[in-house]
Short mmCIF file of C-alpha atoms and ligand atoms in Angstrom, two decimals:
data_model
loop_
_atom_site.label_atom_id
_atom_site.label_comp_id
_atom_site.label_asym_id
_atom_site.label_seq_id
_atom_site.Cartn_x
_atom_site.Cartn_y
_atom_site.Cartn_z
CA UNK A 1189 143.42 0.80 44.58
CA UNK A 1190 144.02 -1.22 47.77
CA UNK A 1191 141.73 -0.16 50.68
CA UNK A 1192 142.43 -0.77 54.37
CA UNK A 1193 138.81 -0.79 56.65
CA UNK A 1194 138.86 -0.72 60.29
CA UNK A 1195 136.12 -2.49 62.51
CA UNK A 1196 134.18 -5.33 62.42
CA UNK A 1197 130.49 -5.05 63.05
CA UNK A 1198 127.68 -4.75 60.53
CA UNK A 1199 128.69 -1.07 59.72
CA UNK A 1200 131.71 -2.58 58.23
CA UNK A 1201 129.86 -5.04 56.36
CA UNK A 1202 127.09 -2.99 54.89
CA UNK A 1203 130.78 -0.78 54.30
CA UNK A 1204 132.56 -3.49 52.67
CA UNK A 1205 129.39 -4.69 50.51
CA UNK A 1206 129.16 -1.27 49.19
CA UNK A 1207 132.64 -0.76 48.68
CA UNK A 1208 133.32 -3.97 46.52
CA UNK A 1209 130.66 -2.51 43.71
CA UNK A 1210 133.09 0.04 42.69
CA UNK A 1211 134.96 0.30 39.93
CA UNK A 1212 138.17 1.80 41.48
CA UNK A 1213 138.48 -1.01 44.30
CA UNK A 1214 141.20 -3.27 43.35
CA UNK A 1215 141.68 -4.77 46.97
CA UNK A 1216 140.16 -4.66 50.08
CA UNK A 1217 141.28 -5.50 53.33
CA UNK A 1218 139.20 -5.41 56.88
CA UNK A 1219 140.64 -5.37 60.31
CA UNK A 1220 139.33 -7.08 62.28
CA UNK A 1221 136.12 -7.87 60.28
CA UNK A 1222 133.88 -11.14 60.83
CA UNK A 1223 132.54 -13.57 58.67
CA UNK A 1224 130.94 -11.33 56.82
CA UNK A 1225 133.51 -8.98 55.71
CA UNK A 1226 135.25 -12.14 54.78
CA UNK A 1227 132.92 -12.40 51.92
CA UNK A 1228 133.91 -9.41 50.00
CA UNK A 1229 137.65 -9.27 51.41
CA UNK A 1230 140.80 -10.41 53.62
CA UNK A 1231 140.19 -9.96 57.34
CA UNK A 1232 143.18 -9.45 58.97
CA UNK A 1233 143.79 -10.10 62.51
CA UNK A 1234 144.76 -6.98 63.91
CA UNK A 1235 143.20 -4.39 66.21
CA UNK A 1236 141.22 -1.33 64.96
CA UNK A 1237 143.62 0.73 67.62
CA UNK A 1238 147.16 -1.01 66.88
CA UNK A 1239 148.12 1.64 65.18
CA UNK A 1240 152.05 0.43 64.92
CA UNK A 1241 150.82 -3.27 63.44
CA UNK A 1242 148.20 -0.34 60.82
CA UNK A 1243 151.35 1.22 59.90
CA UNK A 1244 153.36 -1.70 59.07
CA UNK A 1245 150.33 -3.67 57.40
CA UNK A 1246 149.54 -0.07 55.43
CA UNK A 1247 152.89 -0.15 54.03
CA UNK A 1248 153.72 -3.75 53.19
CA UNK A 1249 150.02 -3.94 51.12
CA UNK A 1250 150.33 -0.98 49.16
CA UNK A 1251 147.06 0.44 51.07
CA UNK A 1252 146.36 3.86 49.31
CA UNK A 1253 143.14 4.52 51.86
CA UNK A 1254 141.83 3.59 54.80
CA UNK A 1255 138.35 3.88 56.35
CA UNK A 1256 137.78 4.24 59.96
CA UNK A 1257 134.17 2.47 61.23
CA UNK A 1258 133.93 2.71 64.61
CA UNK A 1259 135.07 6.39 67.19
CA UNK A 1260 137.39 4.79 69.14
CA UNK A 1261 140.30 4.35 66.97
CA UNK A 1262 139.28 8.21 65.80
CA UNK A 1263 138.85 9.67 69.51
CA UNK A 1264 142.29 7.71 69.97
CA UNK A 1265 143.99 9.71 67.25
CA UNK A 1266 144.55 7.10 64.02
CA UNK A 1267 144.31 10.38 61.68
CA UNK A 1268 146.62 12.53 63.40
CA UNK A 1269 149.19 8.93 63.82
CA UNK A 1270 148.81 9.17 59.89
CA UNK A 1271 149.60 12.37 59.56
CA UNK A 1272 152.04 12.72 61.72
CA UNK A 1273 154.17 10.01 59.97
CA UNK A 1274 156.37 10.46 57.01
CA UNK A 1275 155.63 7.29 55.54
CA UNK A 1276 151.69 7.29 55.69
CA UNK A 1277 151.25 11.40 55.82
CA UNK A 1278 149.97 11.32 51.99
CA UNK A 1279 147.74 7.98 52.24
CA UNK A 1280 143.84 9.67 53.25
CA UNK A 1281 142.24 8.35 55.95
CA UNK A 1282 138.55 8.81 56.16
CA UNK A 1283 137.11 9.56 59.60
CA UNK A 1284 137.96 12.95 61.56
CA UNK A 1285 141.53 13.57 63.42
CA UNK A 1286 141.43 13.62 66.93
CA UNK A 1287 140.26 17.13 67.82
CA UNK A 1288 137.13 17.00 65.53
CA UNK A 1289 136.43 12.86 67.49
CA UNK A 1290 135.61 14.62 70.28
CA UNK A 1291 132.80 16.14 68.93
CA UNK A 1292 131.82 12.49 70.03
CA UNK A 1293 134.24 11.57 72.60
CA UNK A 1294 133.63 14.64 74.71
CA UNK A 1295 130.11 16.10 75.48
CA UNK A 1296 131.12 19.22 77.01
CA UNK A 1297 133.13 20.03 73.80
CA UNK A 1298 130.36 18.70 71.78
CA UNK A 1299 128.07 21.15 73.67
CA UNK A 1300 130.42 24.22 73.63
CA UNK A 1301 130.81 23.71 70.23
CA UNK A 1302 126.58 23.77 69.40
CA UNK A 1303 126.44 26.82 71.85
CA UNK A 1304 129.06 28.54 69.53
CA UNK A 1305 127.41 27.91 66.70
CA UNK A 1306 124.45 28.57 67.40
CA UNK A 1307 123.15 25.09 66.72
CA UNK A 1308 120.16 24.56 68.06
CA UNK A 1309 120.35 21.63 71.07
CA UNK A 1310 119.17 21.19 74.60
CA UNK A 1311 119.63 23.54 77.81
CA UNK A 1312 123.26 22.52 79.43
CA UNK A 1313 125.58 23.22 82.16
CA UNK A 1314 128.46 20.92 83.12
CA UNK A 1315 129.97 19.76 86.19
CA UNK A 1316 132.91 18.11 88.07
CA UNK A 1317 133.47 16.65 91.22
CA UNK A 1318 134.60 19.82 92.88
CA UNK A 1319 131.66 21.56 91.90
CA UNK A 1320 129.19 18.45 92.60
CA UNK A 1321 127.52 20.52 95.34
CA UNK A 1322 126.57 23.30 92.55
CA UNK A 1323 124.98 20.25 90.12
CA UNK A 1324 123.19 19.13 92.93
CA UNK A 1325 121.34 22.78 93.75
CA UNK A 1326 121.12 23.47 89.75
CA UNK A 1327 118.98 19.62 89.63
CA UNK A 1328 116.74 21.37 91.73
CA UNK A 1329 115.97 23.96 89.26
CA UNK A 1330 115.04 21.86 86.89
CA UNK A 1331 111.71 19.81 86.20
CA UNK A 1332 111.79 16.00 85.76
CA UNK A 1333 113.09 14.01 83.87
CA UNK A 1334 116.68 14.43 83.91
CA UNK A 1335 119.01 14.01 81.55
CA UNK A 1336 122.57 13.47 82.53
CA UNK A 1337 125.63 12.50 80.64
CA UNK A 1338 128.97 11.07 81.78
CA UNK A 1339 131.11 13.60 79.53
CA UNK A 1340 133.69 10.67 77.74
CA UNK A 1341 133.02 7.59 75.74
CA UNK A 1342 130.99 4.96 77.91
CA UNK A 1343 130.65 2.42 75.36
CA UNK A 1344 126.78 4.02 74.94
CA UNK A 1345 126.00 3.71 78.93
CA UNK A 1346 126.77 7.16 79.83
CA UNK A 1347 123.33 8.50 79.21
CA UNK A 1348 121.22 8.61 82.26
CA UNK A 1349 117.78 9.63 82.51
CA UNK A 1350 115.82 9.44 86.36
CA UNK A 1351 112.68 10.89 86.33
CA UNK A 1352 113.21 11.50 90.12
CA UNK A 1353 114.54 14.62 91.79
CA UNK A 1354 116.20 11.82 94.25
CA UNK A 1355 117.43 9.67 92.00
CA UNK A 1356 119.21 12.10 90.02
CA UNK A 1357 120.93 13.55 92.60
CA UNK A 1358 121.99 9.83 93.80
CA UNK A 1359 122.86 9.47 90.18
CA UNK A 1360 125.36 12.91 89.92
CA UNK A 1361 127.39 11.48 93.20
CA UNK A 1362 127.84 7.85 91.62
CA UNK A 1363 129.13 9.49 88.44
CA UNK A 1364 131.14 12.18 89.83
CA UNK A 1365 132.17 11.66 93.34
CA UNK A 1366 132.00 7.38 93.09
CA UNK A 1367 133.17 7.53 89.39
CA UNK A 1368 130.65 5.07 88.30
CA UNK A 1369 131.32 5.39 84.22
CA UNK A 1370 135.84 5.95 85.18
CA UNK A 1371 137.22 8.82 83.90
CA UNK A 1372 134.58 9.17 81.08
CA UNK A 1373 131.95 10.45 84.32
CA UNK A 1374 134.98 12.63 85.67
CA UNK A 1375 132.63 15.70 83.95
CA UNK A 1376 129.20 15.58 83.50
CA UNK A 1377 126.72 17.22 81.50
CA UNK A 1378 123.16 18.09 82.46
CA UNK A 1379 120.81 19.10 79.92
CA UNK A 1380 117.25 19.90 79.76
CA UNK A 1381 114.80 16.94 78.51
CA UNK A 1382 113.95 17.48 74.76
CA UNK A 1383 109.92 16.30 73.84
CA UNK A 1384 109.28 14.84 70.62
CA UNK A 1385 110.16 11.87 68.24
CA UNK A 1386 114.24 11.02 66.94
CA UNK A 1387 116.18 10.21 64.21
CA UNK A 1388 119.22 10.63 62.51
CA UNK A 1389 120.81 12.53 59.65
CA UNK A 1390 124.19 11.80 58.32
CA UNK A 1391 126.74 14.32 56.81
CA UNK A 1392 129.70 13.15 54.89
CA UNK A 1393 132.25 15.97 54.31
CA UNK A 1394 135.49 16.72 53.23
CA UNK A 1395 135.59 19.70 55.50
CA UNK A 1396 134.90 22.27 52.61
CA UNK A 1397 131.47 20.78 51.07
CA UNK A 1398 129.08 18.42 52.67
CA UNK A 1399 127.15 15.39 51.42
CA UNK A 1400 123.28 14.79 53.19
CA UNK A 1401 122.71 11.32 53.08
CA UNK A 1402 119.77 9.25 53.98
CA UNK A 1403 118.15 9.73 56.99
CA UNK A 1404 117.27 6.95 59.47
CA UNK A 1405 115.88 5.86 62.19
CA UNK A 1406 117.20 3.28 64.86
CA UNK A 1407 115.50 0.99 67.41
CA UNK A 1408 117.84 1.42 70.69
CA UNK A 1409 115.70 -0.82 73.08
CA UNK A 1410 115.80 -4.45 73.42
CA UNK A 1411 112.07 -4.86 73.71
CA UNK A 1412 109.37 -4.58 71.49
CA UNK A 1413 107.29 -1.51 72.03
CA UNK A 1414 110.60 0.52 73.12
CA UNK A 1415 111.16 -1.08 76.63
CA UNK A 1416 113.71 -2.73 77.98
CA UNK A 1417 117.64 -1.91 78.08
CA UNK A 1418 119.35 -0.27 75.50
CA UNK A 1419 121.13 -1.89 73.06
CA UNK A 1420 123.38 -0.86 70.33
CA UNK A 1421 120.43 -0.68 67.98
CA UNK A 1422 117.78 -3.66 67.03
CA UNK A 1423 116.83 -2.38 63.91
CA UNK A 1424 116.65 0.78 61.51
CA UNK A 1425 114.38 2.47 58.74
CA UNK A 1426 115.05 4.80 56.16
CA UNK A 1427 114.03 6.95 54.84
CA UNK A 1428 112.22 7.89 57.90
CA UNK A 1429 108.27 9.31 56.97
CA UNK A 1430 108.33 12.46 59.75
CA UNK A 1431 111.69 13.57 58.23
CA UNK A 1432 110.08 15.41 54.92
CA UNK A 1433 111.99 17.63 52.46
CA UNK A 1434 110.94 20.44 54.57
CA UNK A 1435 112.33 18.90 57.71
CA UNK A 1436 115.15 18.10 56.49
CA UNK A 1437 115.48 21.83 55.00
CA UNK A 1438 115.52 23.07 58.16
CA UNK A 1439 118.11 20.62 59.50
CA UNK A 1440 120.44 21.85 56.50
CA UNK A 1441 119.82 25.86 57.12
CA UNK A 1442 119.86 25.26 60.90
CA UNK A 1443 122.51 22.52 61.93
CA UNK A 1444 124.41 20.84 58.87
CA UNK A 1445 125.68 24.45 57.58
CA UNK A 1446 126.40 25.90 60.92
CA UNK A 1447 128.49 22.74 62.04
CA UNK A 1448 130.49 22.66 59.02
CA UNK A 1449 131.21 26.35 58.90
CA UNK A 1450 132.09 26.35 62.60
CA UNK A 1451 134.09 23.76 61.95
CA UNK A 1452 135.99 25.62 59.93
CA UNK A 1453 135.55 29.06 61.70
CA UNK A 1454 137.48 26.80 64.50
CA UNK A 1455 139.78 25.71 62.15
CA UNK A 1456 138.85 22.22 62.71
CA UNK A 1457 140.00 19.72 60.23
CA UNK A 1458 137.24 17.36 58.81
CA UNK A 1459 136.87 14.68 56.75
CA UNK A 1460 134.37 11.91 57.79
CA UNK A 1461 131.00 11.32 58.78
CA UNK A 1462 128.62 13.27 61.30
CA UNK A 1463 126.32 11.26 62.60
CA UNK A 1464 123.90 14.15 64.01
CA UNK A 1465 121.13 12.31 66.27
CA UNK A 1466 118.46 14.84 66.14
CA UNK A 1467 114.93 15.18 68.33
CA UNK A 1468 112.31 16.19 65.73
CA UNK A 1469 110.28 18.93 68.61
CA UNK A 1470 107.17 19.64 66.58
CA UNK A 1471 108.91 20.37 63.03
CA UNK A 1472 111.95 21.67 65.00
CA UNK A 1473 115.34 19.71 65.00
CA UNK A 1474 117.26 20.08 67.91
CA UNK A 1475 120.57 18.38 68.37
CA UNK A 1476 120.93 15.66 70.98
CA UNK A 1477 124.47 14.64 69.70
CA UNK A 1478 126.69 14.23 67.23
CA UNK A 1479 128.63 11.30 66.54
CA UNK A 1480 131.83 11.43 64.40
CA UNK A 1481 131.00 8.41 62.66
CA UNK A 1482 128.24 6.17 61.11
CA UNK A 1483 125.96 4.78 62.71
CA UNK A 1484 125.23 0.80 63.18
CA UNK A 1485 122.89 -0.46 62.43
CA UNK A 1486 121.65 2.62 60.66
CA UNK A 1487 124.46 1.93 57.83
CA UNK A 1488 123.21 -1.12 56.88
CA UNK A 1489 119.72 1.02 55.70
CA UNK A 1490 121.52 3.93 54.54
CA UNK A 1491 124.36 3.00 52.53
CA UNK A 1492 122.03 0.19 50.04
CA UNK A 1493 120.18 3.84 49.77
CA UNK A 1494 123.08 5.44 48.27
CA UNK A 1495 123.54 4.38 44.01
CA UNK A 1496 127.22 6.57 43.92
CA UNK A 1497 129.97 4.81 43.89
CA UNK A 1498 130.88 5.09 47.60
CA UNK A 1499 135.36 4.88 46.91
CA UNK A 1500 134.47 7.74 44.20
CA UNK A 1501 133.24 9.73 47.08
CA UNK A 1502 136.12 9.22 49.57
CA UNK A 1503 138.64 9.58 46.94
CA UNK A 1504 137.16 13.07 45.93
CA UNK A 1505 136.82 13.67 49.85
CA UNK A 1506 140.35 12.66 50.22
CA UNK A 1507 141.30 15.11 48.07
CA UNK A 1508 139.20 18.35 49.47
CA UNK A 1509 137.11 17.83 46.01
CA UNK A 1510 133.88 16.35 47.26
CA UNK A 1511 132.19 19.25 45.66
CA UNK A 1512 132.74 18.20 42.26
CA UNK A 1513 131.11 14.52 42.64
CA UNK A 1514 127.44 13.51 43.33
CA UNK A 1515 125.34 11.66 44.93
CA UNK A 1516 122.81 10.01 43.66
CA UNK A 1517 119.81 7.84 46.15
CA UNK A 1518 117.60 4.72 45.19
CA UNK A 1519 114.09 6.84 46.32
CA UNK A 1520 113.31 3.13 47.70
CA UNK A 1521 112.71 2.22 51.39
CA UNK A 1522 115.22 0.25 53.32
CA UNK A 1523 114.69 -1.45 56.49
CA UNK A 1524 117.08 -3.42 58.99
CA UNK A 1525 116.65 -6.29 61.73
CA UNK A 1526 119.12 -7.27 63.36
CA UNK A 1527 119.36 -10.59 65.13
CA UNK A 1528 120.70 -10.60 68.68
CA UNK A 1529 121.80 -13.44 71.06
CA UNK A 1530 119.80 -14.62 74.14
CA UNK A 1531 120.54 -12.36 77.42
CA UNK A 1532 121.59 -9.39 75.42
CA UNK A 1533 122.30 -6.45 76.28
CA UNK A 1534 123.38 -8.11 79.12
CA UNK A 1535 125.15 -11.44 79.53
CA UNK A 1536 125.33 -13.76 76.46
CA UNK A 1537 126.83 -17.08 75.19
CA UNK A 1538 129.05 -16.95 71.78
CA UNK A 1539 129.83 -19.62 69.47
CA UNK A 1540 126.25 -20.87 68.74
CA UNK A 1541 125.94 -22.45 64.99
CA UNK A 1542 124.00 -20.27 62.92
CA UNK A 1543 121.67 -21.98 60.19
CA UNK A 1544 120.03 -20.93 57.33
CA UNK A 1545 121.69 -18.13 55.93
CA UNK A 1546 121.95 -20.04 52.82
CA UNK A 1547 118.43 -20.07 52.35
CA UNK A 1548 117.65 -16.28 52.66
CA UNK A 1549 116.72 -14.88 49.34
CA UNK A 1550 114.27 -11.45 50.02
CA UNK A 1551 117.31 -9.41 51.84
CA UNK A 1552 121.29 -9.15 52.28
CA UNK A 1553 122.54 -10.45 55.58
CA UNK A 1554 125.05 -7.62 57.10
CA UNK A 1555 126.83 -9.94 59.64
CA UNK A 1556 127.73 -8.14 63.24
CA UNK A 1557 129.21 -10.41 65.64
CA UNK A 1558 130.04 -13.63 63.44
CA UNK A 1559 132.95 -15.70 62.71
CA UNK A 1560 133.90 -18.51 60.73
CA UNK A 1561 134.42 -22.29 62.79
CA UNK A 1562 135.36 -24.91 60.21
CA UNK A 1563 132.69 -24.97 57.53
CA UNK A 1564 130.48 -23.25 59.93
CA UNK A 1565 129.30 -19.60 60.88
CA UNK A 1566 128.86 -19.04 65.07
CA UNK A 1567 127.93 -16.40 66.57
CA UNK A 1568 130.79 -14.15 67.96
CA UNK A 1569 128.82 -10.79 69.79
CA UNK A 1570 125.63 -9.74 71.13
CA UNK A 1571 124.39 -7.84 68.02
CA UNK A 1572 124.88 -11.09 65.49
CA UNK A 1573 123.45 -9.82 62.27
CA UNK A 1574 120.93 -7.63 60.40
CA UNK A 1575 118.97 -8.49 57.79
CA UNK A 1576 118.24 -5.19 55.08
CA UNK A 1577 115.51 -5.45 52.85
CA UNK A 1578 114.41 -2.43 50.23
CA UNK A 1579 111.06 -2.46 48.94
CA UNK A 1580 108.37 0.58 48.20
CA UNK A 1581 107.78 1.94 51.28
CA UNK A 1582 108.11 -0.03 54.73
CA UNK A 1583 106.07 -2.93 54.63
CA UNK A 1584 107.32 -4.17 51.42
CA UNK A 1585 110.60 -3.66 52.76
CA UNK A 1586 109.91 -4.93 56.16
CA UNK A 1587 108.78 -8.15 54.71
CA UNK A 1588 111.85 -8.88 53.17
CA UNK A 1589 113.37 -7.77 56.31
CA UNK A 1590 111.46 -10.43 58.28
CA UNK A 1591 110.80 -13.15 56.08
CA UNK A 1592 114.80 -13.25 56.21
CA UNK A 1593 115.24 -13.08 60.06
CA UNK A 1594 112.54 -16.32 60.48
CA UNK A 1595 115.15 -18.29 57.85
CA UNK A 1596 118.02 -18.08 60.02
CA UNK A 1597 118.63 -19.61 63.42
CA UNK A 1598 120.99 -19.98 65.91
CA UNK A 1599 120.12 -21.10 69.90
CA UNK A 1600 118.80 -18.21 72.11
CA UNK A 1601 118.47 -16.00 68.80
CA UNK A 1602 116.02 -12.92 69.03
CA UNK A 1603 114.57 -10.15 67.24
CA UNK A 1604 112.04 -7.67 67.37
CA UNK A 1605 109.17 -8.16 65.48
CA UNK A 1606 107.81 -4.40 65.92
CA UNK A 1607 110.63 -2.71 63.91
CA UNK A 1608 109.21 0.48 61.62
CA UNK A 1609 105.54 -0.71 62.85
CA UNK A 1610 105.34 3.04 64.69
CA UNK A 1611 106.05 4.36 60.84
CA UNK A 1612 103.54 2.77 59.11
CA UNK A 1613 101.02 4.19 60.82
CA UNK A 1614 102.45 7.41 61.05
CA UNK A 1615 100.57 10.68 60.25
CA UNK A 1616 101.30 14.47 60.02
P1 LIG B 119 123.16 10.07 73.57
O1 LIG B 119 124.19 9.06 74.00
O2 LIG B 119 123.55 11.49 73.79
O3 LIG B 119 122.62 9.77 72.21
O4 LIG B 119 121.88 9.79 74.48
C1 LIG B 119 121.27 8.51 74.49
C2 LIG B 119 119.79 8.65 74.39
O5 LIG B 119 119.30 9.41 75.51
C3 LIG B 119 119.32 9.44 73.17
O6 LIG B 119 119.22 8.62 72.05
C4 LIG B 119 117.98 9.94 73.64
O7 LIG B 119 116.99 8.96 73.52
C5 LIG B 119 118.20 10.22 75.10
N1 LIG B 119 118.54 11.63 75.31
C6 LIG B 119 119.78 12.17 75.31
N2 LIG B 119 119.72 13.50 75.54
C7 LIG B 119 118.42 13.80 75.69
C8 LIG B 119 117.71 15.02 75.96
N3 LIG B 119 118.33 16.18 76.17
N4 LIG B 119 116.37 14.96 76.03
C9 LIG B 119 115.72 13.78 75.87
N5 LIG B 119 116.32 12.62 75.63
C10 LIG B 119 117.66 12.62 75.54
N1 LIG B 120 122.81 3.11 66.47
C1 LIG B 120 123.39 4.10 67.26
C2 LIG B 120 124.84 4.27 67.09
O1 LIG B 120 125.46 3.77 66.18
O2 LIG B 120 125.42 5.00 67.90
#
């Protein structure tokens, strides 16, 4: 069958590595994709959230699924444009329809929703700019630090966290009466700080049964020992050592079932990933948020965890049948690096020549923000490209992982040499 993937960082990669190795893939396309993708596929230049130039590309390749990487052509509604449309109504798409996206694209809803449920998650009341003057009295309840959240999508910026009575009041009037983060701060939510240390379990689901795939955890600041801005992620392990079978027990019994049966209890559509970012409080998930997607880089560990055949599962998932496939995991370790340009997270140069990727043998190079120039690779995005390793536990894996990031070069490349170090020394 011909497949249609949307997106182009090193999600899509690690998606489009995984998805060649099945048996059922005949073709695979990836808009927009990178030099990477281009390996296993055809890019196609076309925009994630053209969903006219998706329709007419859909039809004219015989595309009989498509897979949706990244939330914002799923918070803009490419599952309901599918199903609303004669022509593509019986083609799946994998990622969630609108409504169930803004379990991401909305915190408020993502917060009524937990409340509901009775999924356990952080403290919360939200507020708009009429009732600014009622956040600002209810921040002086509360004891530092505070956590406040621009309610929409803020391309991962929304999250605010001052540890200063003052500055989080100064922080509520730039979001809701100066609209610092646009319409995405025209709500915000303020929650209570959760203690304790966070990672990430992933759901896939059909909407009826529910997959629990590897577990990871991500590396969101640019510098090593956690400081710095945050990034989109600078690195990822899995499976992560704090997360046991017991852990993740309780994040089955106390979050996984009750989202997917209040899901349906809301008659809520779903078939997709959750990405549920979790804070582990003592042996106690709680929620912090839930995603309605994978996450990147923490695909590129999980899915070179997962031994299925990855189009088996979306085709049964497709079908409201996930239940009657498995899913089978390599018990191995998997780690991820990712190689960034100079000045990011904030202002970067593109284009730079990237050398040595030839030359790496001890991992598999998920490219982010690449393209191809001539005969050449340049870099193309702040998060360039991560480099996955597996090995028995983490430091076999993380010296694959490394020994792999020193090979390649381009100008102003970094990395951070400290990924999964906090793991290996990790005890109960
Ligand atoms: P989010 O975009 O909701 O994932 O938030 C970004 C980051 O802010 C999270 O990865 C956490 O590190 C932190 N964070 C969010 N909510 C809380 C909370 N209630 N308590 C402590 N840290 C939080
Ligand atoms: N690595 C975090 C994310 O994908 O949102």
């Amino acid at each position: 069958m011909n497949i249609l993937l949307l997106g182009s960082g090193g999600r899509e990669h690690a998606f489009a590595w995984k998805l060649t190795q099945s048996k059922l893939l005949t073709k695979l396309f990836i808009a927009p994709g990178n030099a990477g993708t281009a390996m296993h596929g055809v890019n196609v230049n076309m925009s994630a959230t053209d969903f006219p130039s998706i329709k007419d590309f859909v039809l004219s390749n015989n595309i009989a699924l498509v897979v949706v990487g990244p939330e914002d052509p799923l918070v803009k509604g490419v599952h309901d444009f599918f199903l609303a449309d004669e022509q593509l109504k019986h083609i799946p798409v994998i990622g969630p329809q609108k409504q169930a996206a803004q379990l991401e694209g909305s915190k408020d809803f993502s917060k009524q929703f937990m409340f509901r449920h009775g999924v356990p998650t952080a403290a919360y009341r939200t507020f708009t700019k009429e009732t600014l003057n009622d956040g600002l009295t209810f921040l002086e309840t509360l004891q530092p630090p505070y956590v406040l959240k621009a309610d929409g999508l803020a391309a991962g910026k929304g999250v605010v966290i001052p540890s200063t009575l003052q500055e989080a009041k100064a922080e509520l009037k730039a979001m809701l009466a100066d609209a610092k983060f646009g319409e995405a701060s025209s709500r915000v939510v303020i929650e209570e700080f959760l203690k304790g240390i966070e990672l990430s379990v992933f759901v896939f689901t059909d909407g009826v049964s529910y997959k629990i795939l590897p577990a990871a955890k991500d590396y969101k600041r640019i510098g090593e020992g956690d400081t710095g801005l945050n990034t989109g992620g600078m690195g990822a392990v899995s499976p992560v050592p704090f997360a046991d079978d017991a852990f993740i027990r309780k994040v089955e019994d106390r979050i996984v079932i009750p989202t997917i049966e209040g899901l349906k209890k809301d008659g809520i559509p779903y078939v997709g990933f959750i990405f549920i970012g979790l804070m582990n409080d003592n042996g106690d998930p709680k929620v912090i948020e839930y995603n309605c997607r994978m996450g990147d880089p923490e695909t590129e560990v999980v899915l070179p965890r997962i031994k299925s055949d990855l189009l088996e599962l979306f085709v049964a998932a497709g079908k409201k049948q996930l239940s009657s496939v498995s899913l089978e995991l390599d018990q191995r370790t998997a780690t991820t690096v990712m190689m960034v340009a100079g000045g990011y997270p904030g202002d970067y140069e593109k284009g730079k020549v990237i050398s040595g990727l030839d030359k790496v043998t001890t991992a598999t190079v998920f490219h982010a923000g690449t393209k191809a120039s001539g005969n050449e690779i340049v870099s193309n995005g702040g998060r360039v490209m991560a480099f996955t390793a597996l090995g028995n536990g983490i430091q076999e894996a993380l010296n694959g992982s490394f020994a792999a990031a020193n090979t390649v070069k381009f100008e102003g490349c970094y990395f951070r040499r400290d990924i999964g170090q906090d793991l290996l020394n990790w005890k109960q």
